[in-house]
């Protein structure tokens, strides 16, 4: 079982690490931790997981749920302890590609909605189930995310190129 | 779908997102998974021991106290009782108590009652610890070809040497066996603690 699972991890790790980078907005340490935790969850249920038809999608859903739980927990801890540190960290994205930079500056839930919607083609109802909120909230978060991205990219409908700017954090995030 | 949405879709699926290099991820995950399985197995074993202990305690509390007194007549063959093996089962955490199990083989002739009054002693030369089977533990009669498992909770051991196990039976007969040299000894928390929890009725005739 270990050898088979190790092969699975080796084969899927790059894809999941990339997906984790999208979810975390480029936080390499969190992305690596999240990927490891996701594989651990899958490993504990390996007998079921190895028979799943769409393993990639299953793994990404698992990761998204884990990340969202972690994100809510971390946010509570940050709000209690050191809110300024987060603001500084978020103001300086590590990469400067226009769209990537803009995505990094979205609040976690808006970024999750964007990733689930455009990567996974999830419906609002599916996203709501994964994130544990109402479909109406997903709709409003998606709308805010798109507005923020347009503002950050400096144009409405033009090709993304410029980076920079900042986003006001939603009180709901 | 707007241009921005198309660009977003293309980017999240195939865009140039930097991926961190984690070369030993597979090894780390597999190792963590093994640790998880070991912890789960140890936890289940500890839970099973606890359940067995509670079950025995319940049976003893609900049982007939008068029936627990040993029958002196049945203790004639105790000189032939042999402590064949002793082992220690490690619990989930290094700090937890160990379960010490001593296997007693029945005598070649007659029978021997193993019950209240029987002493189990850990002997490491300078350092000793003794537990006497209390009156509320039901005795078992050990006949030829039968065996009993005596189980004790070993809570603390304040000595580095691996001890031998000595069993003094009610009629004064003694038997003993060495614990294996690689026995996982419990850590010391001040005082050596040893407490008998049960005599396994498996393979033996009940003394009641």
mmCIF file of C-alpha atoms in Angstrom:
data_model
loop_
_atom_site.group_PDB
_atom_site.id
_atom_site.type_symbol
_atom_site.label_atom_id
_atom_site.label_comp_id
_atom_site.label_asym_id
_atom_site.label_seq_id
_atom_site.Cartn_x
_atom_site.Cartn_y
_atom_site.Cartn_z
ATOM 1 C CA UNK A 1 0.000 0.000 0.000
ATOM 2 C CA UNK A 2 2.829 2.389 0.921
ATOM 3 C CA UNK A 3 4.581 1.991 -2.425
ATOM 4 C CA UNK A 4 1.371 2.504 -4.354
ATOM 5 C CA UNK A 5 0.493 5.560 -2.311
ATOM 6 C CA UNK A 6 4.031 6.959 -2.640
ATOM 7 C CA UNK A 7 3.699 6.652 -6.417
ATOM 8 C CA UNK A 8 0.400 8.509 -6.230
ATOM 9 C CA UNK A 9 1.990 11.295 -4.186
ATOM 10 C CA UNK A 10 4.921 11.597 -6.592
ATOM 11 C CA UNK A 11 2.615 11.741 -9.586
ATOM 12 C CA UNK A 12 0.203 14.293 -8.158
ATOM 13 C CA UNK A 13 2.372 16.514 -6.017
ATOM 14 C CA UNK A 14 3.230 19.173 -8.604
ATOM 15 C CA UNK A 15 -0.375 19.625 -9.636
ATOM 16 C CA UNK A 16 -1.542 19.878 -6.060
ATOM 17 C CA UNK A 17 1.300 22.210 -5.073
ATOM 18 C CA UNK A 18 0.319 24.519 -7.914
ATOM 19 C CA UNK A 19 -3.322 24.386 -6.849
ATOM 20 C CA UNK A 20 -2.268 25.122 -3.270
ATOM 21 C CA UNK A 21 -0.319 28.144 -4.501
ATOM 22 C CA UNK A 22 -3.465 29.428 -6.198
ATOM 23 C CA UNK A 23 -5.542 28.949 -3.068
ATOM 24 C CA UNK A 24 -3.006 30.480 -0.709
ATOM 25 C CA UNK A 25 -2.158 33.355 -2.984
ATOM 26 C CA UNK A 26 1.476 32.382 -3.349
ATOM 27 C CA UNK A 27 2.354 31.481 0.230
ATOM 28 C CA UNK A 28 4.924 28.775 -0.470
ATOM 29 C CA UNK A 29 5.182 27.444 3.097
ATOM 30 C CA UNK A 30 1.438 27.200 3.571
ATOM 31 C CA UNK A 31 1.086 25.658 0.124
ATOM 32 C CA UNK A 32 3.657 22.958 0.949
ATOM 33 C CA UNK A 33 2.033 22.274 4.350
ATOM 34 C CA UNK A 34 -1.401 22.166 2.801
ATOM 35 C CA UNK A 35 -0.268 19.745 0.134
ATOM 36 C CA UNK A 36 1.286 17.455 2.720
ATOM 37 C CA UNK A 37 -1.833 17.581 4.888
ATOM 38 C CA UNK A 38 -4.012 16.836 1.884
ATOM 39 C CA UNK A 39 -1.948 13.770 0.992
ATOM 40 C CA UNK A 40 -2.151 12.611 4.598
ATOM 41 C CA UNK A 41 -5.928 12.866 4.543
ATOM 42 C CA UNK A 42 -6.027 10.952 1.283
ATOM 43 C CA UNK A 43 -3.587 8.362 2.621
ATOM 44 C CA UNK A 44 -5.762 7.651 5.640
ATOM 45 C CA UNK A 45 -8.633 6.841 3.292
ATOM 46 C CA UNK A 46 -6.449 5.315 0.607
ATOM 47 C CA UNK A 47 -8.586 2.192 0.148
ATOM 48 C CA UNK A 48 -11.500 4.383 -0.875
ATOM 49 C CA UNK A 49 -9.482 7.060 -2.654
ATOM 50 C CA UNK A 50 -7.650 4.689 -4.990
ATOM 51 C CA UNK A 51 -10.974 3.596 -6.447
ATOM 52 C CA UNK A 52 -12.256 7.136 -6.962
ATOM 53 C CA UNK A 53 -12.779 7.863 -10.647
ATOM 54 C CA UNK A 54 -11.591 11.485 -10.663
ATOM 55 C CA UNK A 55 -8.775 11.399 -8.149
ATOM 56 C CA UNK A 56 -7.388 14.803 -9.135
ATOM 57 C CA UNK A 57 -10.678 16.582 -8.587
ATOM 58 C CA UNK A 58 -11.256 14.643 -5.366
ATOM 59 C CA UNK A 59 -7.826 15.656 -4.081
ATOM 60 C CA UNK A 60 -8.401 19.306 -4.991
ATOM 61 C CA UNK A 61 -11.756 19.352 -3.197
ATOM 62 C CA UNK A 62 -10.117 17.834 -0.139
ATOM 63 C CA UNK A 63 -7.400 20.458 -0.280
ATOM 64 C CA UNK A 64 -9.889 23.304 -0.707
ATOM 65 C CA UNK A 65 -11.859 22.207 2.360
ATOM 66 C CA UNK A 66 -8.698 21.847 4.407
ATOM 67 C CA UNK A 67 -7.416 25.200 3.293
ATOM 68 C CA UNK A 68 -10.686 26.958 4.007
ATOM 69 C CA UNK A 69 -10.834 25.473 7.526
ATOM 70 C CA UNK A 70 -7.248 26.491 8.100
ATOM 71 C CA UNK A 71 -7.824 29.936 6.647
ATOM 72 C CA UNK A 72 -10.745 30.609 8.995
ATOM 73 C CA UNK A 73 -8.735 29.388 11.979
ATOM 74 C CA UNK A 74 -5.631 31.378 11.033
ATOM 75 C CA UNK A 75 -7.694 34.473 10.473
ATOM 76 C CA UNK A 76 -9.185 34.202 13.945
ATOM 77 C CA UNK A 77 -5.697 33.837 15.397
ATOM 78 C CA UNK A 78 -4.343 36.764 13.392
ATOM 79 C CA UNK A 79 -7.219 38.992 14.368
ATOM 80 C CA UNK A 80 -6.483 38.234 17.994
ATOM 81 C CA UNK A 81 -2.726 38.544 17.859
ATOM 82 C CA UNK A 82 -1.032 40.436 15.066
ATOM 83 C CA UNK A 83 -3.254 41.932 12.404
ATOM 84 C CA UNK A 84 -0.584 44.371 11.183
ATOM 85 C CA UNK A 85 1.804 41.638 10.147
ATOM 86 C CA UNK A 86 -0.694 40.270 7.700
ATOM 87 C CA UNK A 87 -1.316 43.659 6.148
ATOM 88 C CA UNK A 88 2.387 44.154 5.472
ATOM 89 C CA UNK A 89 2.789 40.653 4.120
ATOM 90 C CA UNK A 90 -0.133 41.001 1.748
ATOM 91 C CA UNK A 91 0.939 44.376 0.436
ATOM 92 C CA UNK A 92 3.992 42.900 -1.251
ATOM 93 C CA UNK A 93 3.150 40.000 -3.534
ATOM 94 C CA UNK A 94 6.107 37.816 -4.352
ATOM 95 C CA UNK A 95 5.442 37.688 -8.092
ATOM 96 C CA UNK A 96 4.535 40.471 -10.412
ATOM 97 C CA UNK A 97 2.618 38.861 -13.250
ATOM 98 C CA UNK A 98 -0.498 41.028 -13.589
ATOM 99 C CA UNK A 99 -3.240 38.475 -13.115
ATOM 100 C CA UNK A 100 -1.277 36.448 -10.583
ATOM 101 C CA UNK A 101 -0.456 39.552 -8.605
ATOM 102 C CA UNK A 102 -4.092 40.608 -8.615
ATOM 103 C CA UNK A 103 -5.252 37.163 -7.531
ATOM 104 C CA UNK A 104 -2.798 37.219 -4.655
ATOM 105 C CA UNK A 105 -4.327 40.404 -3.356
ATOM 106 C CA UNK A 106 -7.852 39.042 -3.163
ATOM 107 C CA UNK A 107 -9.151 38.073 0.275
ATOM 108 C CA UNK A 108 -9.018 34.304 0.865
ATOM 109 C CA UNK A 109 -12.686 33.578 0.341
ATOM 110 C CA UNK A 110 -12.910 35.587 -2.866
ATOM 111 C CA UNK A 111 -9.827 33.827 -4.173
ATOM 112 C CA UNK A 112 -11.309 30.458 -3.270
ATOM 113 C CA UNK A 113 -14.514 31.309 -5.098
ATOM 114 C CA UNK A 114 -12.560 32.358 -8.189
ATOM 115 C CA UNK A 115 -10.418 29.219 -8.163
ATOM 116 C CA UNK A 116 -13.369 26.891 -7.646
ATOM 117 C CA UNK A 117 -15.373 28.654 -10.301
ATOM 118 C CA UNK A 118 -12.756 28.942 -13.029
ATOM 119 C CA UNK A 119 -10.516 25.986 -12.281
ATOM 120 C CA UNK A 120 -13.120 23.461 -11.228
ATOM 121 C CA UNK A 121 -16.139 24.872 -13.057
ATOM 122 C CA UNK A 122 -18.109 24.512 -9.833
ATOM 123 C CA UNK A 123 -21.607 25.912 -9.642
ATOM 124 C CA UNK A 124 -22.487 28.451 -6.972
ATOM 125 C CA UNK A 125 -24.265 25.733 -5.058
ATOM 126 C CA UNK A 126 -21.232 23.437 -5.132
ATOM 127 C CA UNK A 127 -18.915 26.243 -4.045
ATOM 128 C CA UNK A 128 -21.283 27.087 -1.220
ATOM 129 C CA UNK A 129 -21.223 23.482 -0.051
ATOM 130 C CA UNK A 130 -17.433 23.302 -0.117
ATOM 131 C CA UNK A 131 -16.961 26.620 1.675
ATOM 132 C CA UNK A 132 -19.835 26.078 4.067
ATOM 133 C CA UNK A 133 -21.789 29.193 3.171
ATOM 134 C CA UNK A 134 -24.955 30.140 1.287
ATOM 135 C CA UNK A 135 -25.102 30.326 -2.526
ATOM 136 C CA UNK A 136 -26.018 34.004 -2.210
ATOM 137 C CA UNK A 137 -22.755 34.626 -0.381
ATOM 138 C CA UNK A 138 -20.842 32.875 -3.152
ATOM 139 C CA UNK A 139 -22.541 35.073 -5.707
ATOM 140 C CA UNK A 140 -21.683 38.268 -3.870
ATOM 141 C CA UNK A 141 -18.103 37.132 -3.212
ATOM 142 C CA UNK A 142 -17.651 36.290 -6.900
ATOM 143 C CA UNK A 143 -19.018 39.661 -7.886
ATOM 144 C CA UNK A 144 -16.700 41.468 -5.481
ATOM 145 C CA UNK A 145 -13.747 39.402 -6.652
ATOM 146 C CA UNK A 146 -14.347 40.303 -10.279
ATOM 147 C CA UNK A 147 -14.768 43.974 -9.420
ATOM 148 C CA UNK A 148 -11.545 43.927 -7.434
ATOM 149 C CA UNK A 149 -9.665 42.152 -10.205
ATOM 150 C CA UNK A 150 -10.874 44.684 -12.777
ATOM 151 C CA UNK A 151 -9.823 47.512 -10.539
ATOM 152 C CA UNK A 152 -6.450 45.951 -9.819
ATOM 153 C CA UNK A 153 -5.785 45.244 -13.447
ATOM 154 C CA UNK A 154 -6.550 48.849 -14.215
ATOM 155 C CA UNK A 155 -9.054 48.268 -16.983
ATOM 156 C CA UNK A 156 -12.484 46.877 -17.609
ATOM 157 C CA UNK A 157 -12.117 44.051 -20.064
ATOM 158 C CA UNK A 158 -8.581 44.962 -21.190
ATOM 159 C CA UNK A 159 -5.754 42.454 -21.119
ATOM 160 C CA UNK A 160 -4.282 42.006 -17.663
ATOM 161 C CA UNK A 161 -0.821 43.383 -17.454
ATOM 162 C CA UNK A 162 -0.200 45.922 -14.729
ATOM 163 C CA UNK A 163 0.062 44.969 -11.145
ATOM 164 C CA UNK A 164 -0.161 46.904 -7.968
ATOM 165 C CA UNK A 165 -2.882 48.674 -6.120
ATOM 166 C CA UNK A 166 -4.627 47.268 -3.137
ATOM 167 C CA UNK A 167 -7.935 45.844 -2.252
ATOM 168 C CA UNK A 168 -10.127 46.787 0.608
ATOM 169 C CA UNK A 169 -10.744 43.730 2.725
ATOM 170 C CA UNK A 170 -14.346 42.760 2.962
ATOM 171 C CA UNK A 171 -15.715 42.829 6.464
ATOM 172 C CA UNK A 172 -17.127 39.385 5.841
ATOM 173 C CA UNK A 173 -13.769 37.832 5.077
ATOM 174 C CA UNK B 1 -18.180 35.156 -20.640
ATOM 175 C CA UNK B 2 -16.066 38.312 -20.531
ATOM 176 C CA UNK B 3 -12.425 38.608 -21.564
ATOM 177 C CA UNK B 4 -11.400 38.769 -17.943
ATOM 178 C CA UNK B 5 -13.234 35.566 -17.165
ATOM 179 C CA UNK B 6 -11.615 33.805 -20.111
ATOM 180 C CA UNK B 7 -8.205 35.042 -19.019
ATOM 181 C CA UNK B 8 -8.882 33.959 -15.463
ATOM 182 C CA UNK B 9 -9.915 30.494 -16.553
ATOM 183 C CA UNK B 10 -6.809 30.132 -18.708
ATOM 184 C CA UNK B 11 -4.557 31.437 -15.971
ATOM 185 C CA UNK B 12 -5.802 29.303 -13.085
ATOM 186 C CA UNK B 13 -5.663 26.182 -15.245
ATOM 187 C CA UNK B 14 -2.481 26.666 -17.205
ATOM 188 C CA UNK B 15 -0.939 29.982 -16.206
ATOM 189 C CA UNK B 16 2.567 30.418 -14.946
ATOM 190 C CA UNK B 17 2.122 29.924 -11.221
ATOM 191 C CA UNK B 18 5.357 29.367 -9.326
ATOM 192 C CA UNK B 19 5.426 25.932 -7.701
ATOM 193 C CA UNK B 20 7.625 25.388 -4.634
ATOM 194 C CA UNK B 21 10.094 22.537 -4.799
ATOM 195 C CA UNK B 22 9.462 19.921 -2.115
ATOM 196 C CA UNK B 23 11.733 17.057 -3.163
ATOM 197 C CA UNK B 24 11.055 14.733 -0.222
ATOM 198 C CA UNK B 25 7.307 15.253 -0.014
ATOM 199 C CA UNK B 26 6.412 11.646 -0.861
ATOM 200 C CA UNK B 27 8.805 10.269 1.770
ATOM 201 C CA UNK B 28 7.510 12.696 4.401
ATOM 202 C CA UNK B 29 3.900 11.877 3.691
ATOM 203 C CA UNK B 30 4.448 8.117 3.755
ATOM 204 C CA UNK B 31 6.455 8.382 6.992
ATOM 205 C CA UNK B 32 3.754 10.537 8.608
ATOM 206 C CA UNK B 33 1.145 8.049 7.502
ATOM 207 C CA UNK B 34 3.084 5.202 9.142
ATOM 208 C CA UNK B 35 3.317 7.190 12.374
ATOM 209 C CA UNK B 36 -0.403 7.842 12.220
ATOM 210 C CA UNK B 37 -1.156 4.136 11.791
ATOM 211 C CA UNK B 38 1.139 3.188 14.681
ATOM 212 C CA UNK B 39 -0.511 5.733 16.973
ATOM 213 C CA UNK B 40 -3.956 4.527 15.985
ATOM 214 C CA UNK B 41 -3.042 0.888 16.601
ATOM 215 C CA UNK B 42 -1.521 1.693 19.985
ATOM 216 C CA UNK B 43 -4.555 3.779 20.890
ATOM 217 C CA UNK B 44 -6.900 0.941 19.997
ATOM 218 C CA UNK B 45 -4.818 -1.485 22.056
ATOM 219 C CA UNK B 46 -4.903 0.857 25.032
ATOM 220 C CA UNK B 47 -8.650 1.276 24.659
ATOM 221 C CA UNK B 48 -9.087 -2.499 24.480
ATOM 222 C CA UNK B 49 -7.028 -2.929 27.655
ATOM 223 C CA UNK B 50 -9.107 -0.286 29.384
ATOM 224 C CA UNK B 51 -12.342 -1.924 28.283
ATOM 225 C CA UNK B 52 -11.118 -5.326 29.428
ATOM 226 C CA UNK B 53 -10.106 -3.859 32.788
ATOM 227 C CA UNK B 54 -13.455 -2.165 33.251
ATOM 228 C CA UNK B 55 -15.250 -5.357 32.259
ATOM 229 C CA UNK B 56 -13.305 -7.380 34.779
ATOM 230 C CA UNK B 57 -13.864 -4.801 37.484
ATOM 231 C CA UNK B 58 -17.569 -4.819 36.741
ATOM 232 C CA UNK B 59 -17.746 -8.600 36.842
ATOM 233 C CA UNK B 60 -15.900 -8.650 40.135
ATOM 234 C CA UNK B 61 -18.110 -5.961 41.677
ATOM 235 C CA UNK B 62 -21.266 -7.708 40.553
ATOM 236 C CA UNK B 63 -20.028 -11.182 41.404
ATOM 237 C CA UNK B 64 -20.403 -13.258 44.521
ATOM 238 C CA UNK B 65 -17.678 -12.166 46.943
ATOM 239 C CA UNK B 66 -17.875 -15.423 48.889
ATOM 240 C CA UNK B 67 -16.843 -17.372 45.854
ATOM 241 C CA UNK B 68 -13.498 -15.584 45.577
ATOM 242 C CA UNK B 69 -11.844 -17.292 48.526
ATOM 243 C CA UNK B 70 -9.253 -19.823 47.360
ATOM 244 C CA UNK B 71 -9.778 -23.461 48.056
ATOM 245 C CA UNK B 72 -6.718 -24.714 49.984
ATOM 246 C CA UNK B 73 -7.316 -28.228 48.775
ATOM 247 C CA UNK B 74 -6.800 -27.188 45.212
ATOM 248 C CA UNK B 75 -3.472 -25.548 45.951
ATOM 249 C CA UNK B 76 -1.585 -28.818 46.242
ATOM 250 C CA UNK B 77 -0.055 -28.719 42.792
ATOM 251 C CA UNK B 78 1.292 -25.173 42.886
ATOM 252 C CA UNK B 79 4.897 -26.367 43.063
ATOM 253 C CA UNK B 80 4.512 -27.580 39.497
ATOM 254 C CA UNK B 81 3.253 -24.253 38.154
ATOM 255 C CA UNK B 82 5.683 -22.705 35.719
ATOM 256 C CA UNK B 83 5.961 -19.054 34.716
ATOM 257 C CA UNK B 84 6.648 -19.625 31.049
ATOM 258 C CA UNK B 85 6.893 -16.106 29.661
ATOM 259 C CA UNK B 86 6.424 -12.512 30.580
ATOM 260 C CA UNK B 87 6.066 -9.562 28.278
ATOM 261 C CA UNK B 88 5.296 -5.900 28.334
ATOM 262 C CA UNK B 89 2.885 -4.208 26.009
ATOM 263 C CA UNK B 90 3.654 -0.576 25.349
ATOM 264 C CA UNK B 91 0.814 1.901 25.410
ATOM 265 C CA UNK B 92 0.185 4.787 22.997
ATOM 266 C CA UNK B 93 2.424 7.321 24.694
ATOM 267 C CA UNK B 94 5.871 6.848 26.154
ATOM 268 C CA UNK B 95 4.603 8.260 29.440
ATOM 269 C CA UNK B 96 1.732 5.861 29.739
ATOM 270 C CA UNK B 97 1.651 2.788 31.879
ATOM 271 C CA UNK B 98 2.715 -0.546 30.412
ATOM 272 C CA UNK B 99 0.718 -3.731 30.589
ATOM 273 C CA UNK B 100 2.769 -6.565 32.098
ATOM 274 C CA UNK B 101 1.497 -10.012 31.167
ATOM 275 C CA UNK B 102 2.822 -13.184 32.835
ATOM 276 C CA UNK B 103 1.895 -16.601 31.421
ATOM 277 C CA UNK B 104 1.524 -19.380 34.007
ATOM 278 C CA UNK B 105 1.467 -23.003 32.843
ATOM 279 C CA UNK B 106 -0.523 -25.450 34.965
ATOM 280 C CA UNK B 107 1.203 -28.191 36.995
ATOM 281 C CA UNK B 108 1.885 -31.635 35.557
ATOM 282 C CA UNK B 109 -0.084 -33.172 38.443
ATOM 283 C CA UNK B 110 -2.984 -31.880 40.476
ATOM 284 C CA UNK B 111 -4.134 -28.285 40.288
ATOM 285 C CA UNK B 112 -3.262 -24.916 41.721
ATOM 286 C CA UNK B 113 -5.523 -22.014 42.574
ATOM 287 C CA UNK B 114 -4.114 -18.706 41.452
ATOM 288 C CA UNK B 115 -5.996 -15.956 43.195
ATOM 289 C CA UNK B 116 -5.943 -13.622 46.193
ATOM 290 C CA UNK B 117 -2.735 -13.846 48.121
ATOM 291 C CA UNK B 118 -0.606 -14.586 45.062
ATOM 292 C CA UNK B 119 2.278 -12.128 44.840
ATOM 293 C CA UNK B 120 3.885 -10.833 41.680
ATOM 294 C CA UNK B 121 7.258 -9.230 42.196
ATOM 295 C CA UNK B 122 9.552 -7.344 39.850
ATOM 296 C CA UNK B 123 13.102 -8.028 40.960
ATOM 297 C CA UNK B 124 16.026 -6.008 39.629
ATOM 298 C CA UNK B 125 18.483 -6.889 42.390
ATOM 299 C CA UNK B 126 18.636 -3.710 44.434
ATOM 300 C CA UNK B 127 15.189 -2.597 43.424
ATOM 301 C CA UNK B 128 11.971 -4.543 43.855
ATOM 302 C CA UNK B 129 8.271 -3.920 43.480
ATOM 303 C CA UNK B 130 5.494 -6.233 44.568
ATOM 304 C CA UNK B 131 1.786 -6.470 43.931
ATOM 305 C CA UNK B 132 -0.463 -8.897 45.739
ATOM 306 C CA UNK B 133 -3.588 -10.156 44.083
ATOM 307 C CA UNK B 134 -6.393 -8.543 46.065
ATOM 308 C CA UNK B 135 -9.360 -10.346 47.604
ATOM 309 C CA UNK B 136 -11.811 -9.018 45.045
ATOM 310 C CA UNK B 137 -10.109 -10.724 42.093
ATOM 311 C CA UNK B 138 -11.780 -14.029 41.244
ATOM 312 C CA UNK B 139 -9.338 -16.947 41.539
ATOM 313 C CA UNK B 140 -8.794 -19.434 38.769
ATOM 314 C CA UNK B 141 -7.926 -23.093 39.119
ATOM 315 C CA UNK B 142 -4.984 -24.070 37.006
ATOM 316 C CA UNK B 143 -4.960 -27.726 36.019
ATOM 317 C CA UNK B 144 -2.646 -29.824 33.883
ATOM 318 C CA UNK B 145 -2.367 -28.466 30.350
ATOM 319 C CA UNK B 146 -4.044 -25.217 31.259
ATOM 320 C CA UNK B 147 -2.610 -21.762 31.470
ATOM 321 C CA UNK B 148 -3.452 -18.406 32.924
ATOM 322 C CA UNK B 149 -2.493 -14.907 31.929
ATOM 323 C CA UNK B 150 -1.831 -12.616 34.855
ATOM 324 C CA UNK B 151 -2.054 -8.971 33.811
ATOM 325 C CA UNK B 152 -0.689 -6.039 35.760
ATOM 326 C CA UNK B 153 -0.525 -2.334 35.060
ATOM 327 C CA UNK B 154 3.075 -1.229 35.426
ATOM 328 C CA UNK B 155 2.836 2.493 35.992
ATOM 329 C CA UNK B 156 6.352 3.546 36.813
ATOM 330 C CA UNK B 157 9.791 1.962 37.146
ATOM 331 C CA UNK B 158 12.566 3.872 38.879
ATOM 332 C CA UNK B 159 15.416 1.573 37.922
ATOM 333 C CA UNK B 160 17.359 1.192 34.692
ATOM 334 C CA UNK B 161 17.775 -2.591 34.925
ATOM 335 C CA UNK B 162 15.238 -4.887 33.296
ATOM 336 C CA UNK B 163 13.745 -6.943 36.139
ATOM 337 C CA UNK B 164 12.840 -10.589 36.474
ATOM 338 C CA UNK B 165 9.269 -11.487 37.338
ATOM 339 C CA UNK B 166 8.676 -13.702 40.391
ATOM 340 C CA UNK B 167 5.320 -15.199 41.266
ATOM 341 C CA UNK B 168 4.662 -16.481 44.794
ATOM 342 C CA UNK B 169 1.638 -18.732 44.796
ATOM 343 C CA UNK B 170 -0.757 -19.089 47.772
ATOM 344 C CA UNK B 171 0.802 -22.354 48.991
ATOM 345 C CA UNK B 172 4.255 -20.784 49.110
ATOM 346 C CA UNK B 173 5.527 -22.201 45.809
ATOM 347 C CA UNK B 174 7.534 -19.771 43.688
ATOM 348 C CA UNK B 175 8.129 -19.514 39.989
ATOM 349 C CA UNK B 176 9.704 -16.827 37.854
ATOM 350 C CA UNK B 177 10.883 -15.712 34.453
ATOM 351 C CA UNK B 178 13.148 -12.942 33.141
ATOM 352 C CA UNK B 179 11.717 -10.103 31.121
ATOM 353 C CA UNK B 180 13.388 -9.755 27.697
ATOM 354 C CA UNK B 181 16.441 -7.471 27.710
ATOM 355 C CA UNK B 182 14.845 -5.117 25.171
ATOM 356 C CA UNK B 183 11.696 -4.592 27.241
ATOM 357 C CA UNK B 184 10.300 -1.083 26.910
ATOM 358 C CA UNK B 185 10.360 -0.033 30.554
ATOM 359 C CA UNK B 186 7.953 2.602 31.861
ATOM 360 C CA UNK B 187 9.534 5.857 32.935
ATOM 361 C CA UNK B 188 9.940 6.802 36.587
ATOM 362 C CA UNK B 189 7.501 9.284 38.033
ATOM 363 C CA UNK B 190 8.776 9.114 41.587
ATOM 364 C CA UNK B 191 7.623 5.767 42.920
ATOM 365 C CA UNK B 192 7.514 2.386 41.285
ATOM 366 C CA UNK B 193 3.925 1.380 40.727
ATOM 367 C CA UNK B 194 2.636 -2.093 39.939
ATOM 368 C CA UNK B 195 -0.998 -3.098 40.186
ATOM 369 C CA UNK B 196 -2.699 -6.338 39.236
ATOM 370 C CA UNK B 197 -5.758 -5.879 37.109
ATOM 371 C CA UNK B 198 -6.871 -9.337 36.114
ATOM 372 C CA UNK B 199 -6.219 -13.025 35.740
ATOM 373 C CA UNK B 200 -7.303 -13.983 32.280
ATOM 374 C CA UNK B 201 -9.856 -16.805 32.417
ATOM 375 C CA UNK B 202 -8.980 -17.907 28.875
ATOM 376 C CA UNK B 203 -7.880 -21.539 28.682
ATOM 377 C CA UNK B 204 -8.442 -22.039 32.386
ATOM 378 C CA UNK B 205 -11.183 -23.436 34.530
ATOM 379 C CA UNK B 206 -12.886 -20.798 36.644
ATOM 380 C CA UNK B 207 -12.388 -21.108 40.365
ATOM 381 C CA UNK B 208 -15.991 -20.299 41.051
#
